[in-house]
Short mmCIF file of C-alpha atoms in Angstrom, two decimals:
data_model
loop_
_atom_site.label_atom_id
_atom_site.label_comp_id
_atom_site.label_asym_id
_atom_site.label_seq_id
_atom_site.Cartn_x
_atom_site.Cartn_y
_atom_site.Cartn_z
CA UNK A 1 36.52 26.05 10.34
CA UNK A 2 35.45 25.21 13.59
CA UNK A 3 32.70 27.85 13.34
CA UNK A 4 31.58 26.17 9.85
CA UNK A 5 31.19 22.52 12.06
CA UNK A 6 29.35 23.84 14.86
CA UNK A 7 26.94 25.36 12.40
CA UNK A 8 26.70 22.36 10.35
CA UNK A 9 25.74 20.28 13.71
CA UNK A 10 23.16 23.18 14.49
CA UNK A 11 21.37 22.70 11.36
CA UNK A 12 21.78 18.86 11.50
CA UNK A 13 20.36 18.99 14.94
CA UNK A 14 17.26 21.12 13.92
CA UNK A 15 16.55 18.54 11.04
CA UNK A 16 16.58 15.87 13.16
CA UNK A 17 14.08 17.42 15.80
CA UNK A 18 12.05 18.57 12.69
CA UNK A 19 11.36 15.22 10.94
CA UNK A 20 10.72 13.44 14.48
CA UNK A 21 8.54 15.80 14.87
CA UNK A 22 6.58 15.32 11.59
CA UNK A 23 4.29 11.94 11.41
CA UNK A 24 3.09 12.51 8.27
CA UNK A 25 5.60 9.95 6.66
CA UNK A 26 4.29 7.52 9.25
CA UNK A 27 0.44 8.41 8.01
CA UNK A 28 1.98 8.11 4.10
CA UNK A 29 3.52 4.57 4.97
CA UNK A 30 -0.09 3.27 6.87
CA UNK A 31 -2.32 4.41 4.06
CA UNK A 32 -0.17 3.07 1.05
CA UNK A 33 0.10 -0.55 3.61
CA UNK A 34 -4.30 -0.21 3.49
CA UNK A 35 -4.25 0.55 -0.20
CA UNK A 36 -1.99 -2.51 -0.94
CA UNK A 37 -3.82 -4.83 1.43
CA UNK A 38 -7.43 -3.23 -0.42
CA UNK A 39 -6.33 -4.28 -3.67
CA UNK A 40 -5.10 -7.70 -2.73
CA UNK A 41 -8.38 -8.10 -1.13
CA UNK A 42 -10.05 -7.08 -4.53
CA UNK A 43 -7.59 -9.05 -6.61
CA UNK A 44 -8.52 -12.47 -4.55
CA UNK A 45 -12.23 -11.58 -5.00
CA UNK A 46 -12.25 -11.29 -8.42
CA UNK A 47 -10.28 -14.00 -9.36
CA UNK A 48 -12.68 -16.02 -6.97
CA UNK A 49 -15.95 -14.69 -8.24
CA UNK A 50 -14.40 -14.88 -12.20
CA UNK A 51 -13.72 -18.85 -11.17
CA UNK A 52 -16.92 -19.33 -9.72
CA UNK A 53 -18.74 -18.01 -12.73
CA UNK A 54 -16.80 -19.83 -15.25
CA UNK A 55 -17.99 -22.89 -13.36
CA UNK A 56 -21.59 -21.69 -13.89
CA UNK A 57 -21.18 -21.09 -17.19
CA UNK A 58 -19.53 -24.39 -18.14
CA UNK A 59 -22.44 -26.46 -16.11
CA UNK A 60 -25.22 -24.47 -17.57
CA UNK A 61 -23.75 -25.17 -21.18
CA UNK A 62 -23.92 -29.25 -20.60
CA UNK A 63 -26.96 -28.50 -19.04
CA UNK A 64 -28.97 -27.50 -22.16
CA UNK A 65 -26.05 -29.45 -24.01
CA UNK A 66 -24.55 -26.96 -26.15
#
């Protein structure tokens, strides 16, 4: 039994160094943060640029008074 715990701990042990080793999590978590921040970015800009263009629209219709 004792043999079966120490064995256990090795392999626990050897995970741990292994994944605080690997940063590619760390890399996965950045670029998803970027992606999210992009498309809020593009969201805002849109709805912006659709508002903007609606005004257009509606003072270019009372302009020829349609």
């Amino acid at each position: 039994m004792l043999k079966a715990y120490v064995a256990a701990t090795n392999v626990v042990a050897q995970l741990k160094a292994r994944l605080a080793e690997d940063r590619s999590g760390a890399a996965l978590v950045e670029y998803s943060v970027l992606i999210g921040l992009i498309t809020v970015a593009a969201v805002a800009t849109i709805k912006l640029v659709g508002a903007w263009i609606a005004n257009q629209w509606t003072s270019l219709q009372t302009a020829i008074g349609a």
